[in-house]
XYZ file of C-alpha atoms in Angstrom:
225
model
C 0.000 0.000 0.000
C 2.839 2.402 0.856
C 4.468 1.799 -2.541
C 1.189 2.447 -4.383
C 0.561 5.646 -2.419
C 4.083 6.881 -3.164
C 3.733 6.101 -6.887
C 0.403 7.942 -7.006
C 1.745 10.921 -5.051
C -0.689 10.626 -2.151
C -0.466 9.569 1.490
C -1.301 6.103 2.764
C -4.082 7.686 4.802
C -5.623 9.156 1.638
C -5.315 5.805 -0.123
C -7.150 4.087 2.744
C -9.855 6.751 2.567
C -10.300 6.192 -1.190
C -10.554 2.445 -0.649
C -13.135 2.856 2.127
C -15.224 5.153 -0.091
C -15.154 2.613 -2.935
C -13.182 4.897 -5.223
C -10.725 2.122 -6.028
C -11.432 -1.614 -6.307
C -10.272 -3.884 -3.476
C -6.798 -5.399 -3.793
C -6.153 -8.985 -4.778
C -5.448 -10.976 -1.649
C -3.160 -13.937 -1.116
C -3.555 -14.976 2.477
C -2.882 -11.884 4.563
C -1.063 -10.071 1.743
C -2.948 -7.450 -0.315
C -1.672 -6.875 -3.850
C -2.270 -3.624 -5.760
C -1.470 -3.409 -9.461
C -1.316 -0.995 -12.404
C -5.116 -0.790 -12.602
C -5.228 0.643 -9.089
C -2.542 3.173 -9.998
C -4.441 4.159 -13.151
C -7.621 4.668 -11.101
C -5.764 6.867 -8.580
C -4.381 8.999 -11.406
C -7.877 9.311 -12.848
C -9.191 10.450 -9.450
C -6.439 13.072 -9.256
C -7.288 14.339 -12.759
C -11.012 14.556 -11.945
C -10.308 16.416 -8.699
C -8.243 18.926 -10.660
C -11.253 19.444 -12.946
C -13.407 20.389 -9.959
C -15.281 17.121 -9.409
C -16.180 16.250 -5.830
C -15.221 12.947 -4.211
C -18.915 12.081 -3.968
C -19.354 12.628 -7.706
C -16.190 10.665 -8.480
C -17.503 7.781 -6.333
C -20.719 7.767 -8.382
C -18.707 7.798 -11.608
C -16.554 4.925 -10.344
C -19.645 2.896 -9.430
C -21.185 3.473 -12.869
C -17.862 2.724 -14.536
C -17.387 -0.525 -12.610
C -20.936 -1.667 -13.406
C -20.446 -1.248 -17.165
C -20.600 -4.166 -19.560
C -17.450 -5.882 -20.722
C -16.179 -4.685 -24.100
C -16.480 -8.174 -25.614
C -20.127 -8.345 -24.602
C -20.792 -4.889 -26.037
C -19.157 -5.437 -29.416
C -20.218 -9.049 -29.847
C -17.162 -11.067 -30.746
C -17.137 -12.033 -34.398
C -20.017 -9.766 -35.416
C -19.393 -7.561 -38.479
C -19.692 -3.823 -37.900
C -19.016 -0.652 -39.826
C -18.438 1.363 -36.658
C -15.005 2.075 -35.210
C -14.773 1.755 -31.412
C -12.807 4.402 -29.505
C -10.699 3.678 -26.401
C -10.602 6.480 -23.838
C -9.606 7.228 -20.286
C -12.384 8.773 -18.165
C -10.690 12.182 -18.345
C -10.287 11.909 -22.132
C -14.014 11.185 -22.400
C -14.745 14.299 -20.325
C -12.604 16.338 -22.755
C -15.063 15.544 -25.559
C -17.850 17.447 -23.810
C -18.556 20.707 -22.007
C -17.711 20.962 -18.318
C -20.288 19.272 -16.111
C -21.830 17.133 -18.869
C -20.094 13.840 -18.012
C -22.162 13.243 -14.885
C -22.796 9.919 -13.118
C -26.347 9.950 -14.518
C -25.200 10.529 -18.105
C -22.443 7.947 -17.808
C -24.904 5.378 -16.460
C -27.341 6.188 -19.292
C -24.587 5.725 -21.903
C -23.586 2.413 -20.318
C -27.219 1.292 -20.334
C -27.614 2.241 -24.006
C -24.512 0.248 -24.876
C -22.614 3.308 -26.128
C -19.938 2.659 -23.496
C -18.290 -0.428 -22.068
C -15.269 -1.081 -19.888
C -11.995 -2.811 -20.670
C -9.758 -2.772 -17.632
C -9.233 0.879 -16.721
C -10.264 2.097 -20.177
C -13.657 3.148 -21.458
C -14.618 1.949 -24.938
C -17.159 3.945 -26.958
C -18.857 1.701 -29.494
C -18.795 4.233 -32.346
C -16.479 7.123 -33.200
C -19.236 8.592 -35.368
C -21.720 8.618 -32.493
C -19.124 10.057 -30.123
C -18.221 12.864 -32.538
C -21.861 13.701 -33.267
C -22.756 13.695 -29.570
C -19.859 16.045 -28.850
C -20.887 18.371 -31.706
C -24.495 18.533 -30.456
C -23.363 19.365 -26.921
C -21.129 22.144 -28.280
C -24.213 23.523 -30.052
C -25.967 23.817 -26.698
C -27.878 20.518 -26.552
C -27.502 18.937 -23.077
C -25.840 15.526 -23.126
C -28.800 14.085 -21.207
C -31.096 15.176 -24.066
C -28.698 13.721 -26.662
C -28.742 10.362 -24.856
C -32.543 10.448 -24.520
C -32.818 11.111 -28.264
C -30.383 8.273 -28.893
C -32.666 5.935 -26.989
C -35.606 6.970 -29.188
C -33.537 6.611 -32.360
C -32.507 3.123 -31.229
C -36.168 2.050 -31.097
C -36.858 3.266 -34.649
C -33.542 1.918 -35.965
C -34.319 -1.549 -34.601
C -37.716 -1.447 -36.310
C -36.163 -0.371 -39.620
C -33.485 -3.048 -39.370
C -36.161 -5.685 -38.765
C -38.187 -4.410 -41.741
C -35.272 -4.559 -44.186
C -33.915 -7.835 -42.836
C -37.289 -9.505 -43.367
C -37.653 -7.880 -46.800
C -34.254 -9.039 -48.027
C -34.544 -12.530 -46.576
C -37.920 -12.976 -48.238
C -37.284 -11.478 -51.652
C -33.587 -10.865 -52.354
C -31.809 -13.378 -54.582
C -29.586 -15.492 -52.394
C -30.669 -13.561 -49.296
C -27.200 -12.021 -48.838
C -28.161 -9.358 -46.318
C -24.591 -8.270 -45.565
C -23.987 -7.491 -49.247
C -27.276 -5.600 -49.611
C -27.176 -3.600 -46.350
C -25.872 -0.449 -48.140
C -29.127 -0.374 -50.134
C -31.202 -0.392 -46.968
C -29.032 2.362 -45.459
C -29.448 4.489 -48.594
C -33.243 4.242 -48.389
C -33.240 5.327 -44.742
C -30.799 8.172 -45.416
C -32.843 9.484 -48.350
C -36.137 9.282 -46.442
C -34.655 11.057 -43.416
C -33.222 13.762 -45.661
C -36.623 14.372 -47.294
C -38.387 14.303 -43.916
C -36.001 16.974 -42.623
C -36.707 19.041 -45.748
C -40.455 18.840 -45.060
C -39.992 19.799 -41.412
C -37.832 22.793 -42.305
C -40.354 24.011 -44.910
C -43.129 23.789 -42.318
C -41.287 26.020 -39.818
C -42.616 29.603 -39.497
C -40.628 32.365 -41.113
C -37.833 33.715 -38.967
C -38.970 36.529 -36.709
C -42.674 35.663 -36.923
C -44.875 33.687 -34.537
C -46.495 30.472 -35.702
C -50.124 31.006 -36.604
C -49.859 34.845 -36.786
C -50.138 36.553 -40.191
C -47.250 38.665 -41.390
C -47.829 42.450 -40.989
C -49.218 44.176 -44.086
C -47.048 46.812 -45.757
C -48.192 50.426 -45.234
C -50.342 52.079 -47.899
C -48.498 54.283 -50.323
C -48.588 57.860 -49.245
C -48.711 57.081 -45.507
């Protein structure tokens, strides 16, 4: 314990406090000997980085609990399953850097874990899709709260599953040879085109800028007024 505390730049008393608060996982025990390893050191360095960012110990404990309850990366990705998405490996502080201050909360982290956007691999966090991570970050920078982004993601997941089921059944029933993997780009193109046209319709339906919906535009003054 003394060696770990020295390596992490903290006192043994602080290390004991972190362990009692559940901020670090328990050591591996062999009889009466407790062994700490590089994962414990990585967690202590993460705690130090989060404290420097202004997080409280209570908030860090919640983050640690959510982090430790995450699914294993193999379970998340599904070993052997084909995917077009590129996973991203991050430390907790690197994940926080993607978003505005205060957005990576215990609640948002737990929601992302529940959605399957995040999983754990040792002391690293794995995001299932670089595209989703980049888009989420861009939306937050535009002023959309991360909680709202994750809630929207949950709704999109429901519709995406329904669309995937529709096209899978369609291709299995009618496509020659039923090679769904080869034909998946066609299904994606249909969805992309329909979403694009739906957005066009929505934007055309919006009221003119500066006016209130349902109120007529002011009439120009009569000539000579």
